[in-house]
Amino acid sequence: MRDIEAPVVRLQHVGKVFDANGQAFQALDEVSFDIARGEMVAIMGPSGSGKSTLMNIIGLLDVPTSGSYLLDGEDVSELDRTRQAQVRNARIGFVFQNFNLLPRMTALANVALPLVYGRVSAREREERARAALAAVGLDTKAASLPNQLSGGQKQRVAIARALVTEPSLLLADEPTGALDTRTGSEILELFRRLNEDRGVTLVVITHDAEVGRQMDRVIGLRDGRLVPQILETYYGVVAGARVAA
Ligand code: ADP
Ligand code: MG
């Protein structure tokens, strides 16, 4: 069960080996770290460094080949697929680069969608979806279809959808990658506010040094291994702007 004293994420000696045309390929090797409740963390590294593989494991879309993963203190490294999906739906909120909204559904219906899989009445689904839309500043857009919204608004809807189940962890894969700089900054500002007001724990996969700089901490990856000081070493910028500000 959910242990709120435990770190949200605890990875211990996680490895992932893929079979690439009959050859074993080590995509992650001895990856260990914790993410505390209420932390905002970026995962950064060059293309092919293992970011997506790591995100799939943290998001319970894949399992490690070795090592262990504790989510809210519960070992989730060896769950069967059904249980894995249940834990994923209940505890992880996903935000993607291209929003992944359903085009024929209103903003409100998109946000309410994750609640369809739980035991929540239609009326409560609507109330919770409205509250989540309000939390991202889009209460007036409930009836809009995705193609009536700007990129930034679409990403806000996607963030509301990710938060509507009150997950332990918000997992965002390049959430500003499809947005212009100013809109991207607004999304970052929204994450920060959700973190401050609601204690949302955030893991962002990003190529963008500015996004990394604004997180509490950056976890660097290269060739499937953790590398320290990735921002300074590979991106030439100084981390911790948020702390210093
Ligand atoms: P990143 O997201 O940092 O670009 P990935 O996690 O997607 O990196 O990939 C890391 C490495 O693992 C790459 O060399 C990639 O080719 C390999 N890889 C990823 N998924 C698979 C797979 N399903 N089968 C074989 N190799 C894979
Ligand atoms: Mg990737």
Coordinates of N, CA and C and ligand atoms in Angstrom, one line a residue:
M1 N 0.8 -1.2 0.0 CA 0.0 0.0 0.0 C 0.9 1.3 0.0
R2 N 0.2 2.4 -0.2 CA 1.0 3.6 -0.4 C 1.5 4.1 1.0
D3 N 2.8 4.2 1.1 CA 3.5 4.6 2.3 C 4.0 6.0 2.1
I4 N 3.3 7.0 2.7 CA 3.6 8.4 2.4 C 4.9 8.9 3.0
E5 N 5.4 8.0 3.9 CA 6.7 8.4 4.5 C 7.9 8.0 3.6
A6 N 7.6 7.0 2.7 CA 8.7 6.5 1.9 C 8.9 7.5 0.7
P7 N 10.1 7.5 0.1 CA 10.3 8.2 -1.1 C 9.3 7.8 -2.1
V8 N 8.9 8.7 -3.0 CA 7.9 8.3 -4.1 C 8.5 7.3 -4.9
V9 N 9.8 7.5 -5.3 CA 10.5 6.6 -6.2 C 11.8 6.2 -5.5
R10 N 12.1 4.9 -5.5 CA 13.4 4.4 -5.0 C 13.8 3.3 -6.0
L11 N 14.8 3.7 -6.8 CA 15.4 2.7 -7.8 C 16.7 2.2 -7.2
Q12 N 16.9 0.9 -7.1 CA 18.1 0.3 -6.6 C 18.7 -0.7 -7.6
H13 N 19.9 -0.3 -8.1 CA 20.7 -1.1 -9.0 C 19.8 -1.6 -10.2
V14 N 19.1 -0.7 -10.8 CA 18.2 -1.0 -11.9 C 19.0 -1.2 -13.2
G15 N 18.8 -2.3 -13.8 CA 19.4 -2.6 -15.1 C 18.3 -3.0 -16.1
K16 N 18.5 -2.6 -17.4 CA 17.6 -3.1 -18.4 C 18.4 -3.5 -19.6
V17 N 18.1 -4.8 -20.0 CA 18.8 -5.3 -21.2 C 17.8 -5.6 -22.2
F18 N 18.0 -5.1 -23.4 CA 17.2 -5.4 -24.6 C 17.9 -6.4 -25.5
D19 N 17.0 -7.2 -26.1 CA 17.6 -8.1 -27.2 C 17.5 -7.4 -28.5
A20 N 18.7 -7.0 -29.0 CA 18.7 -6.2 -30.3 C 19.3 -7.2 -31.3
N21 N 18.4 -7.8 -32.1 CA 18.8 -8.7 -33.2 C 19.7 -9.8 -32.6
G22 N 19.3 -10.4 -31.5 CA 20.0 -11.5 -31.0 C 21.2 -11.1 -30.1
Q23 N 21.5 -9.8 -30.0 CA 22.6 -9.4 -29.2 C 22.0 -8.7 -27.9
A24 N 22.5 -8.9 -26.8 CA 22.1 -8.3 -25.6 C 22.6 -6.8 -25.6
F25 N 21.7 -5.9 -25.4 CA 22.1 -4.5 -25.3 C 21.7 -3.9 -23.9
Q26 N 22.7 -3.4 -23.2 CA 22.4 -2.9 -21.9 C 22.0 -1.4 -21.9
A27 N 20.7 -1.2 -21.9 CA 20.2 0.2 -22.0 C 20.2 1.0 -20.7
L28 N 20.1 0.3 -19.6 CA 20.3 0.9 -18.3 C 21.2 0.0 -17.4
D29 N 22.1 0.6 -16.6 CA 23.1 -0.2 -15.9 C 23.3 0.4 -14.5
E30 N 22.9 -0.4 -13.5 CA 23.2 0.1 -12.1 C 22.7 1.5 -11.8
V31 N 21.4 1.7 -12.2 CA 20.8 3.0 -11.9 C 20.1 3.0 -10.5
S32 N 20.6 3.8 -9.6 CA 20.0 3.9 -8.3 C 19.8 5.4 -7.9
F33 N 18.6 5.7 -7.6 CA 18.3 7.0 -7.0 C 17.0 7.0 -6.3
D34 N 16.8 8.0 -5.4 CA 15.4 8.3 -4.8 C 14.9 9.6 -5.3
I35 N 13.6 9.6 -5.4 CA 12.9 10.9 -5.6 C 11.9 11.1 -4.4
A36 N 12.2 12.2 -3.7 CA 11.4 12.5 -2.5 C 10.0 13.0 -2.8
R37 N 9.1 12.9 -1.9 CA 7.8 13.5 -2.1 C 7.9 15.0 -2.2
G38 N 7.3 15.6 -3.2 CA 7.4 17.0 -3.4 C 8.6 17.5 -4.1
E39 N 9.4 16.6 -4.6 CA 10.6 17.1 -5.4 C 10.2 17.3 -6.9
M40 N 11.0 18.2 -7.5 CA 10.9 18.4 -8.9 C 12.2 18.1 -9.5
V41 N 12.2 17.0 -10.4 CA 13.5 16.5 -10.9 C 13.4 16.4 -12.4
A42 N 14.6 16.7 -13.0 CA 14.7 16.5 -14.4 C 15.6 15.3 -14.7
I43 N 15.3 14.6 -15.7 CA 16.1 13.5 -16.2 C 16.7 14.0 -17.6
M44 N 18.0 14.1 -17.7 CA 18.6 14.7 -18.9 C 19.7 13.8 -19.4
G45 N 19.9 13.8 -20.7 CA 21.0 13.1 -21.3 C 20.9 13.1 -22.8
P46 N 21.9 12.8 -23.5 CA 21.9 12.8 -24.9 C 20.9 11.7 -25.5
S47 N 20.6 11.8 -26.7 CA 19.8 10.8 -27.4 C 20.4 9.4 -27.3
G48 N 19.6 8.5 -26.9 CA 20.0 7.1 -26.8 C 20.7 6.8 -25.4
S49 N 20.6 7.8 -24.5 CA 21.2 7.5 -23.2 C 20.4 6.7 -22.2
G50 N 19.1 6.5 -22.6 CA 18.3 5.6 -21.8 C 17.1 6.3 -21.1
K51 N 16.9 7.6 -21.4 CA 15.8 8.4 -20.8 C 14.5 7.7 -20.9
S52 N 14.1 7.4 -22.1 CA 12.8 6.8 -22.3 C 12.7 5.4 -21.6
T53 N 13.7 4.7 -21.7 CA 13.7 3.4 -21.0 C 13.5 3.6 -19.5
L54 N 14.2 4.5 -19.0 CA 14.0 4.8 -17.5 C 12.6 5.3 -17.2
M55 N 12.1 6.2 -18.1 CA 10.8 6.7 -17.9 C 9.7 5.6 -18.0
N56 N 9.9 4.7 -18.9 CA 9.0 3.5 -19.0 C 9.0 2.7 -17.8
I57 N 10.1 2.5 -17.2 CA 10.2 1.8 -15.9 C 9.6 2.5 -14.8
I58 N 9.9 3.8 -14.6 CA 9.3 4.6 -13.5 C 7.8 4.7 -13.7
G59 N 7.3 4.8 -15.0 CA 5.9 4.9 -15.3 C 5.2 3.6 -15.3
L60 N 5.8 2.5 -15.0 CA 5.2 1.1 -14.9 C 4.7 0.7 -16.3
L61 N 5.4 1.1 -17.3 CA 5.1 0.7 -18.7 C 6.1 -0.5 -19.1
D62 N 7.1 -0.6 -18.3 CA 8.1 -1.7 -18.6 C 8.7 -2.1 -17.2
V63 N 9.3 -3.2 -17.2 CA 9.9 -3.7 -16.0 C 11.4 -3.8 -16.1
P64 N 12.2 -3.6 -15.0 CA 13.6 -3.7 -15.1 C 14.0 -5.2 -15.3
T65 N 15.2 -5.4 -15.9 CA 15.7 -6.8 -16.0 C 16.4 -7.2 -14.7
S66 N 16.9 -6.2 -14.0 CA 17.6 -6.5 -12.7 C 17.4 -5.3 -11.8
G67 N 17.6 -5.5 -10.5 CA 17.4 -4.4 -9.5 C 16.0 -4.3 -9.1
S68 N 15.7 -3.3 -8.3 CA 14.3 -3.1 -7.8 C 13.8 -1.7 -7.9
Y69 N 12.5 -1.6 -7.9 CA 11.8 -0.3 -8.0 C 10.7 -0.3 -6.9
L70 N 10.9 0.6 -6.0 CA 9.9 0.8 -4.9 C 9.1 2.1 -5.2
L71 N 7.8 2.0 -5.4 CA 7.0 3.2 -5.6 C 6.1 3.4 -4.4
D72 N 6.2 4.6 -3.7 CA 5.6 4.8 -2.5 C 5.9 3.7 -1.5
G73 N 7.1 3.2 -1.5 CA 7.5 2.1 -0.6 C 7.1 0.7 -0.9
E74 N 6.4 0.6 -2.0 CA 6.0 -0.8 -2.4 C 6.8 -1.3 -3.6
D75 N 7.3 -2.5 -3.5 CA 8.1 -3.1 -4.6 C 7.2 -3.4 -5.8
V76 N 7.4 -2.6 -6.8 CA 6.6 -2.8 -8.0 C 7.4 -3.4 -9.2
S77 N 8.6 -3.9 -8.9 CA 9.5 -4.4 -10.0 C 9.0 -5.7 -10.6
E78 N 8.2 -6.4 -9.9 CA 7.8 -7.7 -10.5 C 6.3 -7.9 -10.5
L79 N 5.5 -6.9 -10.6 CA 4.0 -7.0 -10.7 C 3.6 -7.6 -12.1
D80 N 2.5 -8.4 -12.1 CA 2.0 -8.8 -13.4 C 1.4 -7.6 -14.1
R81 N 1.1 -7.8 -15.4 CA 0.7 -6.7 -16.2 C -0.6 -6.1 -15.7
T82 N -1.5 -6.9 -15.2 CA -2.8 -6.3 -14.8 C -2.6 -5.4 -13.6
R83 N -1.9 -5.9 -12.6 CA -1.7 -5.2 -11.4 C -0.8 -3.9 -11.7
Q84 N 0.2 -4.1 -12.6 CA 1.0 -3.0 -13.0 C 0.1 -1.9 -13.6
A85 N -0.8 -2.2 -14.4 CA -1.7 -1.2 -15.0 C -2.6 -0.6 -14.0
Q86 N -3.0 -1.3 -13.0 CA -3.9 -0.7 -11.9 C -3.0 0.3 -11.1
V87 N -1.8 -0.1 -10.8 CA -1.0 0.8 -10.0 C -0.6 2.0 -10.8
R88 N -0.4 1.8 -12.1 CA 0.0 2.9 -13.0 C -1.2 3.9 -13.1
N89 N -2.4 3.4 -13.3 CA -3.6 4.3 -13.4 C -3.8 5.1 -12.1
A90 N -3.6 4.5 -11.0 CA -3.9 5.1 -9.7 C -2.8 6.1 -9.3
R91 N -1.5 5.8 -9.6 CA -0.4 6.5 -9.0 C 0.4 7.4 -9.9
I92 N 0.3 7.2 -11.2 CA 1.2 8.0 -12.1 C 0.3 8.8 -13.1
G93 N 0.7 10.1 -13.2 CA 0.0 10.9 -14.2 C 1.0 11.2 -15.3
F94 N 0.6 11.0 -16.6 CA 1.6 11.2 -17.7 C 1.2 12.5 -18.5
V95 N 2.3 13.2 -18.8 CA 2.2 14.3 -19.7 C 3.2 14.1 -20.8
F96 N 2.7 14.3 -22.1 CA 3.5 14.0 -23.2 C 3.8 15.3 -24.0
Q97 N 4.9 15.2 -24.9 CA 5.2 16.3 -25.7 C 4.1 16.8 -26.6
N98 N 3.4 15.8 -27.2 CA 2.3 16.2 -28.1 C 0.9 16.1 -27.5
F99 N 0.8 16.2 -26.2 CA -0.4 16.3 -25.5 C -1.3 15.1 -25.4
N100 N -1.4 14.3 -26.5 CA -2.2 13.1 -26.6 C -3.6 13.3 -26.1
L101 N -4.3 14.4 -26.5 CA -5.7 14.5 -26.2 C -6.5 13.8 -27.2
L102 N -7.7 13.3 -26.8 CA -8.6 12.7 -27.8 C -9.4 13.8 -28.5
P103 N -9.2 13.9 -29.9 CA -9.7 15.0 -30.6 C -11.2 15.3 -30.6
R104 N -12.0 14.2 -30.5 CA -13.4 14.4 -30.5 C -14.1 14.6 -29.2
M105 N -13.3 14.7 -28.2 CA -13.8 14.9 -26.8 C -13.5 16.3 -26.3
T106 N -14.4 16.8 -25.6 CA -14.2 18.2 -25.0 C -13.0 18.1 -24.0
A107 N -12.5 19.3 -23.6 CA -11.5 19.3 -22.6 C -12.0 18.6 -21.3
L108 N -13.2 18.9 -20.9 CA -13.7 18.3 -19.7 C -13.7 16.8 -19.8
A109 N -14.2 16.2 -20.9 CA -14.2 14.8 -21.1 C -12.8 14.2 -21.1
N110 N -11.9 14.9 -21.8 CA -10.5 14.4 -21.8 C -10.0 14.3 -20.4
V111 N -10.2 15.3 -19.6 CA -9.7 15.3 -18.2 C -10.4 14.3 -17.3
A112 N -11.6 14.0 -17.6 CA -12.4 13.0 -16.8 C -12.0 11.6 -17.1
L113 N -11.4 11.4 -18.3 CA -11.2 10.0 -18.8 C -10.5 9.1 -17.8
P114 N -9.4 9.5 -17.2 CA -8.7 8.5 -16.3 C -9.6 8.0 -15.1
L115 N -10.6 8.8 -14.8 CA -11.5 8.4 -13.7 C -12.5 7.3 -14.1
V116 N -12.6 7.1 -15.5 CA -13.6 6.1 -16.0 C -13.2 4.7 -15.5
Y117 N -11.8 4.5 -15.3 CA -11.3 3.2 -15.0 C -11.4 2.9 -13.5
G118 N -11.8 4.0 -12.7 CA -11.9 3.8 -11.2 C -13.4 3.7 -10.9
R119 N -13.7 3.5 -9.6 CA -15.1 3.4 -9.2 C -15.6 4.7 -8.8
V120 N -15.8 5.6 -9.8 CA -16.2 7.0 -9.5 C -17.4 7.3 -10.3
S121 N -18.5 7.8 -9.7 CA -19.7 8.1 -10.3 C -19.5 9.2 -11.4
A122 N -20.4 9.2 -12.4 CA -20.3 10.2 -13.5 C -20.3 11.6 -12.9
R123 N -21.2 11.8 -11.9 CA -21.3 13.1 -11.4 C -20.0 13.6 -10.7
E124 N -19.4 12.6 -9.9 CA -18.1 12.9 -9.3 C -17.0 13.1 -10.3
R125 N -17.0 12.3 -11.4 CA -16.0 12.5 -12.4 C -16.1 13.9 -13.0
E126 N -17.3 14.4 -13.2 CA -17.4 15.7 -13.8 C -16.9 16.8 -12.8
E127 N -17.3 16.6 -11.5 CA -16.8 17.6 -10.5 C -15.3 17.6 -10.4
R128 N -14.7 16.4 -10.4 CA -13.3 16.4 -10.2 C -12.6 16.9 -11.4
A129 N -13.1 16.6 -12.6 CA -12.5 17.1 -13.9 C -12.6 18.7 -13.9
R130 N -13.8 19.2 -13.5 CA -13.9 20.7 -13.4 C -12.9 21.3 -12.5
A131 N -12.7 20.7 -11.3 CA -11.7 21.2 -10.3 C -10.3 21.1 -10.9
A132 N -10.0 20.0 -11.6 CA -8.6 19.9 -12.2 C -8.4 21.0 -13.3
L133 N -9.5 21.2 -14.1 CA -9.3 22.3 -15.1 C -9.1 23.6 -14.5
A134 N -9.9 23.9 -13.4 CA -9.7 25.1 -12.7 C -8.3 25.3 -12.1
A135 N -7.7 24.2 -11.7 CA -6.4 24.2 -11.1 C -5.3 24.6 -12.1
V136 N -5.6 24.3 -13.4 CA -4.6 24.7 -14.5 C -5.1 26.0 -15.2
G137 N -6.1 26.7 -14.6 CA -6.6 28.0 -15.1 C -7.4 27.9 -16.4
L138 N -8.1 26.7 -16.6 CA -8.9 26.6 -17.8 C -10.3 26.3 -17.6
D139 N -10.9 26.8 -16.5 CA -12.3 26.5 -16.1 C -13.2 27.0 -17.2
T140 N -12.8 28.0 -18.0 CA -13.8 28.5 -19.0 C -13.7 27.7 -20.3
K141 N -12.8 26.8 -20.4 CA -12.6 26.0 -21.7 C -13.1 24.6 -21.6
A142 N -13.9 24.3 -20.6 CA -14.4 22.9 -20.4 C -15.1 22.3 -21.6
A143 N -15.8 23.1 -22.3 CA -16.6 22.6 -23.4 C -15.9 22.7 -24.8
S144 N -14.6 23.2 -24.7 CA -13.9 23.3 -26.0 C -13.3 22.0 -26.5
L145 N -13.2 21.8 -27.8 CA -12.5 20.6 -28.3 C -11.0 21.0 -28.4
P146 N -10.2 20.0 -28.4 CA -8.7 20.3 -28.5 C -8.3 21.2 -29.7
N147 N -9.0 21.0 -30.8 CA -8.5 21.9 -32.0 C -9.0 23.3 -31.8
Q148 N -9.8 23.6 -30.8 CA -10.1 25.0 -30.5 C -9.2 25.7 -29.5
L149 N -8.2 24.9 -29.1 CA -7.3 25.4 -28.0 C -5.9 25.6 -28.6
S150 N -5.1 26.5 -28.0 CA -3.7 26.7 -28.4 C -2.9 25.6 -27.8
G151 N -1.6 25.5 -28.3 CA -0.7 24.5 -27.8 C -0.6 24.5 -26.3
G152 N -0.4 25.7 -25.7 CA -0.2 25.8 -24.3 C -1.5 25.4 -23.5
Q153 N -2.7 25.8 -24.1 CA -3.9 25.3 -23.5 C -4.1 23.8 -23.5
K154 N -3.7 23.2 -24.7 CA -3.8 21.8 -24.8 C -2.9 21.1 -23.7
Q155 N -1.7 21.7 -23.5 CA -0.8 21.0 -22.5 C -1.4 21.2 -21.1
R156 N -2.1 22.3 -20.9 CA -2.7 22.5 -19.6 C -3.9 21.5 -19.4
V157 N -4.6 21.2 -20.4 CA -5.7 20.2 -20.3 C -5.0 18.8 -20.0
A158 N -3.9 18.5 -20.7 CA -3.2 17.3 -20.5 C -2.7 17.2 -19.0
I159 N -2.2 18.3 -18.5 CA -1.8 18.3 -17.1 C -2.9 18.1 -16.2
A160 N -4.1 18.7 -16.5 CA -5.3 18.5 -15.6 C -5.7 17.0 -15.7
R161 N -5.6 16.4 -16.9 CA -6.0 15.0 -17.0 C -5.0 14.1 -16.2
A162 N -3.7 14.5 -16.2 CA -2.7 13.8 -15.4 C -2.9 13.9 -13.9
L163 N -3.5 15.0 -13.5 CA -3.6 15.3 -12.0 C -5.0 14.8 -11.5
V164 N -5.9 14.5 -12.3 CA -7.3 14.3 -11.9 C -7.4 13.1 -10.9
T165 N -6.5 12.1 -11.0 CA -6.6 11.0 -10.2 C -5.8 11.2 -8.9
E166 N -5.2 12.4 -8.7 CA -4.3 12.7 -7.6 C -3.2 11.7 -7.5
P167 N -2.4 11.6 -8.5 CA -1.3 10.6 -8.6 C -0.2 10.9 -7.6
S168 N 0.6 9.9 -7.2 CA 1.8 10.2 -6.4 C 2.9 10.9 -7.2
L169 N 2.8 10.7 -8.5 CA 3.9 11.2 -9.4 C 3.4 11.7 -10.7
L170 N 3.9 12.9 -11.1 CA 3.6 13.4 -12.4 C 4.9 13.2 -13.3
L171 N 4.7 12.4 -14.4 CA 5.8 12.1 -15.2 C 5.6 12.7 -16.6
A172 N 6.5 13.7 -16.9 CA 6.4 14.5 -18.1 C 7.5 14.2 -19.1
D173 N 7.2 13.8 -20.3 CA 8.2 13.5 -21.3 C 8.3 14.7 -22.3
E174 N 9.3 15.5 -22.2 CA 9.5 16.7 -23.1 C 8.2 17.6 -23.1
P175 N 7.7 18.0 -21.9 CA 6.4 18.6 -21.9 C 6.4 20.0 -22.6
T176 N 7.6 20.6 -22.8 CA 7.7 21.9 -23.5 C 8.2 21.8 -24.9
G177 N 8.5 20.5 -25.3 CA 9.2 20.3 -26.6 C 8.4 20.8 -27.8
A178 N 7.1 20.8 -27.7 CA 6.3 21.2 -28.9 C 5.8 22.7 -28.7
L179 N 6.3 23.4 -27.7 CA 5.8 24.7 -27.5 C 6.9 25.8 -27.7
D180 N 6.4 27.0 -28.0 CA 7.4 28.1 -28.2 C 7.9 28.5 -26.8
T181 N 9.0 29.3 -26.8 CA 9.7 29.5 -25.5 C 8.8 30.1 -24.4
R182 N 8.0 31.1 -24.8 CA 7.2 31.8 -23.8 C 6.1 30.8 -23.3
T183 N 5.5 30.1 -24.2 CA 4.4 29.1 -23.7 C 5.1 28.0 -22.8
G184 N 6.3 27.6 -23.2 CA 7.0 26.6 -22.4 C 7.3 27.2 -21.0
S185 N 7.7 28.4 -20.9 CA 7.9 29.0 -19.6 C 6.6 29.0 -18.8
E186 N 5.5 29.3 -19.4 CA 4.2 29.3 -18.7 C 3.9 27.9 -18.2
I187 N 4.2 26.9 -18.9 CA 3.9 25.5 -18.5 C 4.9 25.2 -17.3
L188 N 6.1 25.6 -17.4 CA 7.0 25.4 -16.3 C 6.5 26.1 -15.0
E189 N 6.0 27.3 -15.2 CA 5.5 28.1 -14.1 C 4.3 27.4 -13.5
L190 N 3.5 26.8 -14.3 CA 2.3 26.0 -13.8 C 2.8 24.8 -13.0
F191 N 3.8 24.1 -13.5 CA 4.3 23.0 -12.7 C 4.8 23.5 -11.3
R192 N 5.5 24.6 -11.3 CA 6.0 25.1 -10.1 C 4.9 25.5 -9.1
R193 N 3.8 26.1 -9.6 CA 2.7 26.4 -8.8 C 2.0 25.2 -8.2
L194 N 1.8 24.2 -9.1 CA 1.2 22.9 -8.6 C 2.1 22.2 -7.6
N195 N 3.4 22.4 -7.8 CA 4.3 21.8 -6.8 C 4.2 22.6 -5.5
E196 N 4.2 23.9 -5.5 CA 4.1 24.6 -4.3 C 2.8 24.5 -3.6
D197 N 1.7 24.6 -4.4 CA 0.4 24.6 -3.7 C -0.1 23.2 -3.4
R198 N 0.2 22.2 -4.1 CA -0.4 20.9 -3.9 C 0.7 19.8 -3.6
G199 N 2.0 20.2 -3.6 CA 3.0 19.3 -3.3 C 3.2 18.2 -4.4
V200 N 2.8 18.6 -5.6 CA 3.0 17.6 -6.7 C 4.4 17.2 -6.9
T201 N 4.7 15.9 -7.0 CA 6.0 15.4 -7.3 C 6.2 15.3 -8.8
L202 N 7.2 15.9 -9.4 CA 7.3 15.9 -10.8 C 8.7 15.4 -11.3
V203 N 8.6 14.5 -12.3 CA 9.8 14.1 -13.0 C 9.6 14.5 -14.5
V204 N 10.6 15.3 -15.0 CA 10.5 15.8 -16.3 C 11.7 15.2 -17.1
I205 N 11.4 14.6 -18.2 CA 12.4 14.2 -19.1 C 12.6 15.3 -20.1
T206 N 13.8 15.8 -20.3 CA 14.0 17.0 -21.1 C 15.4 17.0 -21.8
H207 N 15.4 17.7 -22.9 CA 16.6 18.0 -23.6 C 17.0 19.5 -23.3
D208 N 16.0 20.2 -22.7 CA 16.1 21.6 -22.6 C 16.8 22.0 -21.3
A209 N 18.0 22.6 -21.4 CA 18.8 23.0 -20.2 C 18.1 24.0 -19.3
E210 N 17.2 24.8 -20.0 CA 16.5 25.8 -19.2 C 15.5 25.1 -18.3
V211 N 14.8 24.0 -18.8 CA 13.9 23.2 -18.0 C 14.7 22.6 -16.8
G212 N 15.8 22.0 -17.2 CA 16.6 21.3 -16.1 C 17.1 22.3 -15.0
R213 N 17.4 23.5 -15.5 CA 17.9 24.5 -14.5 C 16.9 24.9 -13.5
Q214 N 15.6 24.8 -13.9 CA 14.5 25.2 -13.0 C 14.0 24.1 -12.1
M215 N 14.6 22.9 -12.2 CA 14.1 21.9 -11.3 C 15.0 21.9 -10.0
D216 N 14.5 21.1 -9.0 CA 15.3 21.1 -7.8 C 16.6 20.3 -8.0
R217 N 16.6 19.4 -9.0 CA 17.7 18.4 -9.1 C 17.7 17.9 -10.5
V218 N 18.8 17.6 -11.1 CA 18.9 17.0 -12.4 C 19.6 15.6 -12.3
I219 N 19.0 14.6 -12.8 CA 19.6 13.3 -12.9 C 20.1 13.1 -14.3
G220 N 21.4 12.9 -14.4 CA 22.0 12.8 -15.7 C 22.2 11.4 -16.1
L221 N 22.0 11.1 -17.4 CA 22.2 9.7 -17.9 C 23.2 9.8 -19.1
R222 N 24.0 8.8 -19.2 CA 24.8 8.7 -20.5 C 25.1 7.2 -20.6
D223 N 24.8 6.7 -21.8 CA 25.1 5.3 -22.1 C 24.4 4.4 -21.0
G224 N 23.3 4.8 -20.5 CA 22.6 3.9 -19.6 C 23.0 4.0 -18.1
R225 N 24.0 4.9 -17.9 CA 24.5 5.1 -16.5 C 24.3 6.5 -16.0
L226 N 24.2 6.6 -14.7 CA 24.1 7.9 -14.1 C 25.4 8.7 -14.3
V227 N 25.3 9.9 -14.6 CA 26.5 10.8 -14.7 C 26.2 12.0 -13.8
P228 N 27.2 12.4 -13.0 CA 27.0 13.6 -12.1 C 27.2 14.8 -13.0
Q229 N 26.7 15.9 -12.5 CA 26.9 17.3 -13.1 C 26.6 17.3 -14.5
I230 N 25.5 16.7 -15.0 CA 25.3 16.7 -16.4 C 25.1 18.0 -17.0
L231 N 24.3 18.9 -16.3 CA 24.0 20.2 -16.8 C 25.3 21.0 -17.0
E232 N 26.2 21.0 -16.0 CA 27.4 21.8 -16.1 C 28.3 21.2 -17.2
T233 N 28.4 19.8 -17.2 CA 29.4 19.2 -18.1 C 28.9 19.2 -19.6
Y234 N 27.6 18.8 -19.8 CA 27.2 18.7 -21.2 C 26.4 19.8 -21.7
Y235 N 25.8 20.6 -20.8 CA 25.0 21.7 -21.3 C 25.6 23.1 -21.0
G236 N 26.6 23.1 -20.2 CA 27.3 24.3 -20.0 C 26.6 25.4 -19.2
V237 N 25.6 24.9 -18.4 CA 24.9 25.9 -17.5 C 24.9 25.4 -16.1
V238 N 24.6 26.3 -15.2 CA 24.7 26.1 -13.8 C 23.3 25.7 -13.3
A239 N 23.3 24.6 -12.5 CA 22.0 24.1 -12.0 C 21.6 24.9 -10.8
G240 N 20.4 24.7 -10.3 CA 19.9 25.2 -9.0 C 19.4 26.7 -9.1
A241 N 19.1 27.1 -10.3 CA 18.6 28.5 -10.4 C 17.3 28.7 -9.5
R242 N 16.5 27.7 -9.4 CA 15.3 27.8 -8.6 C 15.6 28.0 -7.1
V243 N 16.6 27.3 -6.7 CA 17.0 27.4 -5.3 C 17.6 28.7 -5.0
A244 N 18.4 29.2 -5.9 CA 19.1 30.5 -5.7 C 18.2 31.7 -5.9
A245 N 17.1 31.5 -6.6 CA 16.2 32.6 -7.0 C 15.5 33.2 -5.7
Ligands
ADP1 P1 16.7 8.1 -25.0 O1 15.2 8.2 -24.6 O2 17.6 8.7 -24.0 O3 16.9 8.6 -26.4 P2 16.2 5.2 -25.1 O4 15.8 4.8 -23.7 O5 15.0 5.4 -26.0 O6 17.1 6.5 -25.1 O7 17.2 4.1 -25.7 C1 18.4 3.8 -25.0 C2 19.1 2.7 -25.9 O8 18.3 1.5 -25.8 C3 19.2 3.0 -27.3 O9 20.4 2.6 -27.8 C4 18.1 2.3 -28.0 O10 18.4 1.9 -29.3 C5 17.9 1.0 -27.1 N1 16.6 0.5 -27.0 C6 15.5 1.2 -26.5 N2 14.4 0.4 -26.6 C7 14.8 -0.8 -27.2 C8 14.1 -2.0 -27.6 N3 12.8 -2.1 -27.3 N4 14.8 -2.9 -28.1 C9 16.1 -2.8 -28.4 N5 16.8 -1.7 -28.0 C10 16.2 -0.7 -27.5
MG2 MG 13.6 9.0 -25.7

